[in-house]
PDB file of C-alpha atoms in Angstrom:
ATOM      1  CA  MET A   1      74.695 138.159  87.113  1.00  0.00           C
ATOM      2  CA  THR A   2      74.454 134.647  89.349  1.00  0.00           C
ATOM      3  CA  ILE A   3      76.340 131.617  88.200  1.00  0.00           C
ATOM      4  CA  SER A   4      73.847 128.756  87.309  1.00  0.00           C
ATOM      5  CA  ILE A   5      75.979 126.148  88.336  1.00  0.00           C
ATOM      6  CA  ALA A   6      72.978 123.209  87.645  1.00  0.00           C
ATOM      7  CA  GLN A   7      72.672 124.917  83.833  1.00  0.00           C
ATOM      8  CA  ASN A   8      76.755 124.559  83.965  1.00  0.00           C
ATOM      9  CA  ILE A   9      76.923 121.266  84.551  1.00  0.00           C
ATOM     10  CA  ALA A  10      74.105 120.382  81.799  1.00  0.00           C
ATOM     11  CA  ARG A  11      75.691 121.902  79.313  1.00  0.00           C
ATOM     12  CA  LEU A  12      78.722 120.800  80.445  1.00  0.00           C
ATOM     13  CA  THR A  13      78.109 116.964  81.021  1.00  0.00           C
ATOM     14  CA  GLU A  14      76.116 118.027  76.472  1.00  0.00           C
ATOM     15  CA  ARG A  15      79.551 118.811  75.338  1.00  0.00           C
ATOM     16  CA  ILE A  16      81.538 115.789  77.489  1.00  0.00           C
ATOM     17  CA  GLU A  17      78.898 113.010  75.570  1.00  0.00           C
ATOM     18  CA  ARG A  18      78.947 114.579  71.957  1.00  0.00           C
ATOM     19  CA  ALA A  19      83.218 114.490  71.839  1.00  0.00           C
ATOM     20  CA  GLU A  20      83.084 110.695  73.846  1.00  0.00           C
ATOM     21  CA  GLY A  21      80.535 110.315  70.352  1.00  0.00           C
ATOM     22  CA  ASN A  22      82.927 112.023  68.188  1.00  0.00           C
ATOM     23  CA  ALA A  23      85.569 109.499  69.078  1.00  0.00           C
ATOM     24  CA  GLY A  24      83.746 106.414  68.847  1.00  0.00           C
ATOM     25  CA  ARG A  25      83.764 106.386  72.712  1.00  0.00           C
ATOM     26  CA  GLN A  26      81.211 105.325  74.558  1.00  0.00           C
ATOM     27  CA  ARG A  27      79.125 107.481  76.359  1.00  0.00           C
ATOM     28  CA  GLY A  28      79.955 107.772  80.026  1.00  0.00           C
ATOM     29  CA  SER A  29      83.902 106.847  80.037  1.00  0.00           C
ATOM     30  CA  VAL A  30      84.846 110.351  80.706  1.00  0.00           C
ATOM     31  CA  LYS A  31      84.493 111.308  84.406  1.00  0.00           C
ATOM     32  CA  LEU A  32      84.215 115.107  84.976  1.00  0.00           C
ATOM     33  CA  MET A  33      86.346 116.527  87.652  1.00  0.00           C
ATOM     34  CA  LEU A  34      85.625 120.072  89.558  1.00  0.00           C
ATOM     35  CA  ALA A  35      88.924 121.505  89.610  1.00  0.00           C
ATOM     36  CA  ALA A  36      87.881 123.006  93.441  1.00  0.00           C
ATOM     37  CA  LYS A  37      90.415 125.698  93.855  1.00  0.00           C
ATOM     38  CA  HIS A  38      88.931 129.374  96.026  1.00  0.00           C
ATOM     39  CA  GLN A  39      85.489 127.820  95.906  1.00  0.00           C
ATOM     40  CA  PRO A  40      83.127 127.692  99.113  1.00  0.00           C
ATOM     41  CA  VAL A  41      82.020 124.350 100.049  1.00  0.00           C
ATOM     42  CA  GLU A  42      78.281 126.005  99.314  1.00  0.00           C
ATOM     43  CA  ASN A  43      79.289 125.690  95.523  1.00  0.00           C
ATOM     44  CA  LEU A  44      80.373 122.073  96.119  1.00  0.00           C
ATOM     45  CA  LEU A  45      77.159 120.840  97.953  1.00  0.00           C
ATOM     46  CA  ALA A  46      75.770 122.923  94.279  1.00  0.00           C
ATOM     47  CA  ALA A  47      77.320 120.473  92.123  1.00  0.00           C
ATOM     48  CA  SER A  48      76.681 117.676  94.566  1.00  0.00           C
ATOM     49  CA  ALA A  49      73.337 117.885  94.114  1.00  0.00           C
ATOM     50  CA  GLU A  50      73.603 117.193  90.295  1.00  0.00           C
ATOM     51  CA  GLY A  51      75.317 114.439  90.718  1.00  0.00           C
ATOM     52  CA  VAL A  52      79.150 115.988  90.622  1.00  0.00           C
ATOM     53  CA  THR A  53      80.870 114.818  93.458  1.00  0.00           C
ATOM     54  CA  LEU A  54      84.492 114.096  92.357  1.00  0.00           C
ATOM     55  CA  PHE A  55      86.526 117.464  92.753  1.00  0.00           C
ATOM     56  CA  GLY A  56      90.100 117.692  92.548  1.00  0.00           C
ATOM     57  CA  HIS A  57      92.270 120.370  95.349  1.00  0.00           C
ATOM     58  CA  ASN A  58      94.656 122.766  94.804  1.00  0.00           C
ATOM     59  CA  ILE A  59      95.192 124.109  98.357  1.00  0.00           C
ATOM     60  CA  VAL A  60      95.517 120.941 100.911  1.00  0.00           C
ATOM     61  CA  GLN A  61      93.946 123.662 103.418  1.00  0.00           C
ATOM     62  CA  GLN A  62      91.022 124.336 101.053  1.00  0.00           C
ATOM     63  CA  LEU A  63      90.261 120.480 100.465  1.00  0.00           C
ATOM     64  CA  GLU A  64      90.490 120.424 104.202  1.00  0.00           C
ATOM     65  CA  GLN A  65      87.685 122.445 104.892  1.00  0.00           C
ATOM     66  CA  SER A  66      86.050 120.765 101.389  1.00  0.00           C
ATOM     67  CA  VAL A  67      85.853 117.196 103.200  1.00  0.00           C
ATOM     68  CA  GLN A  68      84.651 118.655 106.317  1.00  0.00           C
ATOM     69  CA  GLY A  69      81.501 120.559 104.652  1.00  0.00           C
ATOM     70  CA  LEU A  70      80.857 117.716 101.668  1.00  0.00           C
ATOM     71  CA  GLN A  71      80.629 115.101 105.551  1.00  0.00           C
ATOM     72  CA  GLU A  72      79.279 117.179 107.378  1.00  0.00           C
ATOM     73  CA  ALA A  73      76.078 117.472 104.625  1.00  0.00           C
ATOM     74  CA  ALA A  74      76.070 113.298 104.565  1.00  0.00           C
ATOM     75  CA  ILE A  75      77.852 114.394 100.449  1.00  0.00           C
ATOM     76  CA  SER A  76      80.004 110.833  99.597  1.00  0.00           C
ATOM     77  CA  SER A  77      82.254 112.095  97.738  1.00  0.00           C
ATOM     78  CA  ILE A  78      85.934 111.640  96.024  1.00  0.00           C
ATOM     79  CA  ASN A  79      88.625 114.260  96.156  1.00  0.00           C
ATOM     80  CA  THR A  80      91.931 114.534  94.585  1.00  0.00           C
ATOM     81  CA  VAL A  81      94.594 116.504  95.340  1.00  0.00           C
ATOM     82  CA  ILE A  82      95.674 118.318  91.356  1.00  0.00           C
ATOM     83  CA  GLY A  83      98.327 120.481  92.870  1.00  0.00           C
ATOM     84  CA  PRO A  84     101.862 119.970  93.777  1.00  0.00           C
ATOM     85  CA  VAL A  85     102.089 119.247  97.669  1.00  0.00           C
ATOM     86  CA  GLN A  86     105.365 120.644  99.915  1.00  0.00           C
ATOM     87  CA  SER A  87     106.312 117.873 102.629  1.00  0.00           C
ATOM     88  CA  ASN A  88     104.835 119.931 105.714  1.00  0.00           C
ATOM     89  CA  LYS A  89     101.780 119.735 103.998  1.00  0.00           C
ATOM     90  CA  LEU A  90     101.912 115.683 103.154  1.00  0.00           C
ATOM     91  CA  ARG A  91      99.779 114.498 106.127  1.00  0.00           C
ATOM     92  CA  ALA A  92      97.198 116.129 106.354  1.00  0.00           C
ATOM     93  CA  ALA A  93      97.107 115.879 101.767  1.00  0.00           C
ATOM     94  CA  MET A  94      96.655 111.951 102.394  1.00  0.00           C
ATOM     95  CA  THR A  95      94.112 112.387 105.907  1.00  0.00           C
ATOM     96  CA  TRP A  96      91.686 113.982 103.020  1.00  0.00           C
ATOM     97  CA  ALA A  97      92.049 113.081 100.214  1.00  0.00           C
ATOM     98  CA  ASP A  98      91.451 110.029  98.086  1.00  0.00           C
ATOM     99  CA  ARG A  99      94.139 110.174  95.996  1.00  0.00           C
ATOM    100  CA  ILE A 100      97.517 112.544  95.171  1.00  0.00           C
ATOM    101  CA  ASP A 101      97.800 112.923  90.751  1.00  0.00           C
ATOM    102  CA  THR A 102     100.954 114.761  91.053  1.00  0.00           C
ATOM    103  CA  VAL A 103     103.975 112.866  91.901  1.00  0.00           C
ATOM    104  CA  ASP A 104     106.595 113.685  90.304  1.00  0.00           C
ATOM    105  CA  SER A 105     109.549 111.618  91.502  1.00  0.00           C
ATOM    106  CA  LEU A 106     110.777 108.896  93.649  1.00  0.00           C
ATOM    107  CA  LYS A 107     111.428 110.837  96.020  1.00  0.00           C
ATOM    108  CA  THR A 108     107.699 111.826  96.570  1.00  0.00           C
ATOM    109  CA  ALA A 109     106.328 108.184  96.017  1.00  0.00           C
ATOM    110  CA  GLN A 110     108.923 107.014  99.256  1.00  0.00           C
ATOM    111  CA  ARG A 111     107.735 110.232 101.140  1.00  0.00           C
ATOM    112  CA  ILE A 112     103.630 109.048 100.448  1.00  0.00           C
ATOM    113  CA  ALA A 113     104.939 105.425 101.007  1.00  0.00           C
ATOM    114  CA  ARG A 114     106.975 106.131 104.217  1.00  0.00           C
ATOM    115  CA  ARG A 115     103.348 108.394 104.963  1.00  0.00           C
ATOM    116  CA  GLN A 116     101.013 105.195 104.610  1.00  0.00           C
ATOM    117  CA  GLN A 117     103.245 103.362 106.923  1.00  0.00           C
ATOM    118  CA  ALA A 118     102.764 105.314 110.165  1.00  0.00           C
ATOM    119  CA  ARG A 119      98.676 105.882 108.977  1.00  0.00           C
ATOM    120  CA  ILE A 120      98.738 101.890 108.873  1.00  0.00           C
ATOM    121  CA  ASP A 121     100.514 101.642 111.850  1.00  0.00           C
ATOM    122  CA  ASP A 122      98.087 104.314 113.495  1.00  0.00           C
ATOM    123  CA  GLY A 123      95.184 101.946 112.540  1.00  0.00           C
ATOM    124  CA  GLU A 124      93.910 105.089 109.889  1.00  0.00           C
ATOM    125  CA  ALA A 125      94.647 103.189 106.899  1.00  0.00           C
ATOM    126  CA  SER A 126      95.136  99.287 105.247  1.00  0.00           C
ATOM    127  CA  GLY A 127      96.793  98.660 101.616  1.00  0.00           C
ATOM    128  CA  PRO A 128      98.445 100.911  99.257  1.00  0.00           C
ATOM    129  CA  TYR A 129      98.066 104.430  98.645  1.00  0.00           C
ATOM    130  CA  PRO A 130      97.002 105.601  95.469  1.00  0.00           C
ATOM    131  CA  ILE A 131      98.245 107.990  92.867  1.00  0.00           C
ATOM    132  CA  LEU A 132      98.745 109.214  88.988  1.00  0.00           C
ATOM    133  CA  ILE A 133     102.147 110.066  88.369  1.00  0.00           C
ATOM    134  CA  GLN A 134     102.244 113.780  86.398  1.00  0.00           C
ATOM    135  CA  VAL A 135     103.934 114.005  83.220  1.00  0.00           C
ATOM    136  CA  ASN A 136     105.208 117.109  81.588  1.00  0.00           C
ATOM    137  CA  SER A 137     104.059 115.891  77.650  1.00  0.00           C
ATOM    138  CA  SER A 138     104.229 119.280  76.345  1.00  0.00           C
ATOM    139  CA  GLY A 139     107.712 120.053  77.961  1.00  0.00           C
ATOM    140  CA  SER A 140     106.833 123.743  79.547  1.00  0.00           C
ATOM    141  CA  THR A 141     109.511 124.923  81.172  1.00  0.00           C
ATOM    142  CA  THR A 142     106.347 125.673  83.721  1.00  0.00           C
ATOM    143  CA  GLN A 143     104.512 122.844  84.027  1.00  0.00           C
ATOM    144  CA  SER A 144     105.600 120.376  86.368  1.00  0.00           C
ATOM    145  CA  GLY A 145     105.582 116.799  86.364  1.00  0.00           C
ATOM    146  CA  CYS A 146     108.321 114.213  84.859  1.00  0.00           C
ATOM    147  CA  SER A 147     110.095 113.762  81.471  1.00  0.00           C
ATOM    148  CA  PRO A 148     107.777 111.339  79.274  1.00  0.00           C
ATOM    149  CA  ASP A 149     111.203 109.888  78.613  1.00  0.00           C
ATOM    150  CA  GLU A 150     111.620 109.376  82.602  1.00  0.00           C
ATOM    151  CA  LEU A 151     108.121 108.256  82.644  1.00  0.00           C
ATOM    152  CA  VAL A 152     108.157 104.484  82.655  1.00  0.00           C
ATOM    153  CA  ASP A 153     111.506 104.214  84.290  1.00  0.00           C
ATOM    154  CA  LEU A 154     109.836 106.311  87.091  1.00  0.00           C
ATOM    155  CA  ALA A 155     106.687 103.821  87.296  1.00  0.00           C
ATOM    156  CA  GLY A 156     109.152 100.949  87.470  1.00  0.00           C
ATOM    157  CA  GLN A 157     110.511 102.360  90.238  1.00  0.00           C
ATOM    158  CA  ILE A 158     107.150 103.171  92.038  1.00  0.00           C
ATOM    159  CA  SER A 159     105.471 100.314  91.668  1.00  0.00           C
ATOM    160  CA  GLU A 160     108.034  98.438  94.445  1.00  0.00           C
ATOM    161  CA  LEU A 161     107.098 100.596  96.822  1.00  0.00           C
ATOM    162  CA  ASP A 162     104.244  97.783  98.231  1.00  0.00           C
ATOM    163  CA  LEU A 163     102.634 100.885 100.264  1.00  0.00           C
ATOM    164  CA  VAL A 164     101.783 102.798  96.508  1.00  0.00           C
ATOM    165  CA  ARG A 165      99.054 102.292  94.216  1.00  0.00           C
ATOM    166  CA  ILE A 166      99.919 103.673  90.331  1.00  0.00           C
ATOM    167  CA  ASP A 167      96.066 104.215  89.226  1.00  0.00           C
ATOM    168  CA  GLY A 168      97.827 105.488  85.548  1.00  0.00           C
ATOM    169  CA  LEU A 169      99.086 109.291  84.528  1.00  0.00           C
ATOM    170  CA  MET A 170      97.666 112.892  85.023  1.00  0.00           C
ATOM    171  CA  THR A 171      99.198 115.893  82.573  1.00  0.00           C
ATOM    172  CA  ILE A 172      97.848 119.182  81.734  1.00  0.00           C
ATOM    173  CA  GLY A 173      98.322 119.600  78.144  1.00  0.00           C
ATOM    174  CA  ALA A 174     100.249 121.354  76.521  1.00  0.00           C
ATOM    175  CA  HIS A 175      99.403 125.528  76.561  1.00  0.00           C
ATOM    176  CA  THR A 176      98.209 127.055  73.175  1.00  0.00           C
ATOM    177  CA  SER A 177      96.651 127.922  70.609  1.00  0.00           C
ATOM    178  CA  ASP A 178      97.936 125.382  68.577  1.00  0.00           C
ATOM    179  CA  THR A 179      95.225 122.643  68.508  1.00  0.00           C
ATOM    180  CA  ALA A 180      98.370 119.639  66.440  1.00  0.00           C
ATOM    181  CA  LYS A 181     100.013 120.653  70.216  1.00  0.00           C
ATOM    182  CA  ILE A 182      97.297 120.154  72.152  1.00  0.00           C
ATOM    183  CA  HIS A 183      96.260 116.732  70.193  1.00  0.00           C
ATOM    184  CA  ARG A 184     100.227 115.986  70.297  1.00  0.00           C
ATOM    185  CA  SER A 185     101.470 116.125  74.140  1.00  0.00           C
ATOM    186  CA  PHE A 186      97.792 114.046  74.881  1.00  0.00           C
ATOM    187  CA  ALA A 187      98.354 111.514  71.685  1.00  0.00           C
ATOM    188  CA  LEU A 188     101.746 111.156  73.526  1.00  0.00           C
ATOM    189  CA  THR A 189     100.727 110.297  77.395  1.00  0.00           C
ATOM    190  CA  ARG A 190      98.685 108.264  76.171  1.00  0.00           C
ATOM    191  CA  GLU A 191     101.335 106.352  74.658  1.00  0.00           C
ATOM    192  CA  LEU A 192     102.914 106.178  77.729  1.00  0.00           C
ATOM    193  CA  SER A 193      99.883 105.308  79.098  1.00  0.00           C
ATOM    194  CA  LEU A 194     100.448 102.587  76.840  1.00  0.00           C
ATOM    195  CA  GLN A 195     103.890 101.536  77.661  1.00  0.00           C
ATOM    196  CA  MET A 196     103.426 101.923  81.392  1.00  0.00           C
ATOM    197  CA  ARG A 197     100.542  99.646  81.489  1.00  0.00           C
ATOM    198  CA  GLY A 198     103.052  97.173  79.821  1.00  0.00           C
ATOM    199  CA  LEU A 199     105.019  96.232  83.290  1.00  0.00           C
ATOM    200  CA  PRO A 200     104.168  93.675  85.800  1.00  0.00           C
ATOM    201  CA  GLY A 201     101.712  95.113  87.761  1.00  0.00           C
ATOM    202  CA  LEU A 202     100.654  97.710  85.878  1.00  0.00           C
ATOM    203  CA  GLU A 203      98.066  96.103  83.520  1.00  0.00           C
ATOM    204  CA  ASP A 204      95.648  97.884  85.415  1.00  0.00           C
ATOM    205  CA  ALA A 205      96.960 101.348  86.094  1.00  0.00           C
ATOM    206  CA  ALA A 206      94.644 102.439  83.137  1.00  0.00           C
ATOM    207  CA  GLU A 207      93.588 106.867  84.758  1.00  0.00           C
ATOM    208  CA  LEU A 208      94.437 109.155  82.403  1.00  0.00           C
ATOM    209  CA  SER A 209      93.691 112.256  83.467  1.00  0.00           C
ATOM    210  CA  MET A 210      93.828 115.252  81.283  1.00  0.00           C
ATOM    211  CA  GLY A 211      92.108 118.234  79.419  1.00  0.00           C
ATOM    212  CA  MET A 212      90.815 121.642  80.789  1.00  0.00           C
ATOM    213  CA  THR A 213      87.905 123.576  79.974  1.00  0.00           C
ATOM    214  CA  GLY A 214      89.167 124.798  76.962  1.00  0.00           C
ATOM    215  CA  ASP A 215      90.972 120.439  75.947  1.00  0.00           C
ATOM    216  CA  LEU A 216      88.726 119.027  77.236  1.00  0.00           C
ATOM    217  CA  ASP A 217      87.264 117.825  73.325  1.00  0.00           C
ATOM    218  CA  ILE A 218      90.269 116.862  72.461  1.00  0.00           C
ATOM    219  CA  ALA A 219      91.733 114.568  75.860  1.00  0.00           C
ATOM    220  CA  ILE A 220      88.733 113.083  75.110  1.00  0.00           C
ATOM    221  CA  ALA A 221      89.700 112.063  70.904  1.00  0.00           C
ATOM    222  CA  GLU A 222      93.161 111.105  72.299  1.00  0.00           C
ATOM    223  CA  GLY A 223      91.410 109.203  75.324  1.00  0.00           C
ATOM    224  CA  ALA A 224      91.312 110.807  78.146  1.00  0.00           C
ATOM    225  CA  THR A 225      89.312 108.761  81.605  1.00  0.00           C
ATOM    226  CA  THR A 226      88.769 112.406  83.283  1.00  0.00           C
ATOM    227  CA  VAL A 227      88.734 115.644  82.744  1.00  0.00           C
ATOM    228  CA  ARG A 228      89.110 118.556  84.954  1.00  0.00           C
ATOM    229  CA  VAL A 229      87.608 121.679  85.149  1.00  0.00           C
ATOM    230  CA  GLY A 230      86.082 124.748  86.704  1.00  0.00           C
ATOM    231  CA  THR A 231      85.646 127.778  85.189  1.00  0.00           C
ATOM    232  CA  ALA A 232      83.232 125.573  82.832  1.00  0.00           C
ATOM    233  CA  VAL A 233      80.896 125.261  85.387  1.00  0.00           C
ATOM    234  CA  PHE A 234      82.369 127.282  88.306  1.00  0.00           C
ATOM    235  CA  GLY A 235      83.222 130.645  86.512  1.00  0.00           C
ATOM    236  CA  GLU A 236      85.516 132.944  86.598  1.00  0.00           C
ATOM    237  CA  ARG A 237      88.221 131.720  89.544  1.00  0.00           C
ATOM    238  CA  PRO A 238      87.420 134.452  92.816  1.00  0.00           C
ATOM    239  CA  ARG A 239      90.988 135.219  94.036  1.00  0.00           C
ATOM    240  CA  SER A 240      90.074 134.254  97.798  1.00  0.00           C
TER     241      SER A 240
END
């Protein structure tokens, strides 16, 4: 069966708008990021034709190929990294991504700051590089992210780096059928965001990237500003 990306985006947009309404939030307050892992450029172009141009990438090599393909098609898009970045992939990640959403340690932030300085020295960039701090709000040993107890201190340390800009938080949330636990993990991330934004210079770090295909309605109810969706638009993920 042929997947209709246009129809899927239309249905997903209605779902997001319904969740916004149920939460008493303004229509359009939640951005849709499409998870592009293993998706061919043609699928990203099809999504762009429907007005969705925010993409999240797990694989740095594919990030580069996707951005190049979008640029060749004269598509203006925003691309972020939503997977772990190995130190030997950081240069490419920062070259092609507009933001890295998976920073969970001071060491990683310091590497980004050093790389941004090199990019500035080479005339490739200006100003700080934007990031989201990833927090492990579920406490799962299989998920990346800093501990909730460490988040505020970590944000304070990273905020002292002149060439890194914290835009907000990212979390995966509890992977369970227990909706109460999912609510708690997203509510905790929202509460941590408020605490973090009490720090000097972080008042505007209000991005909350949380919620995927299965739990985006809960995430929106708990304050998500961006939801990351793949299968609801592209169908089951290709294996290669």
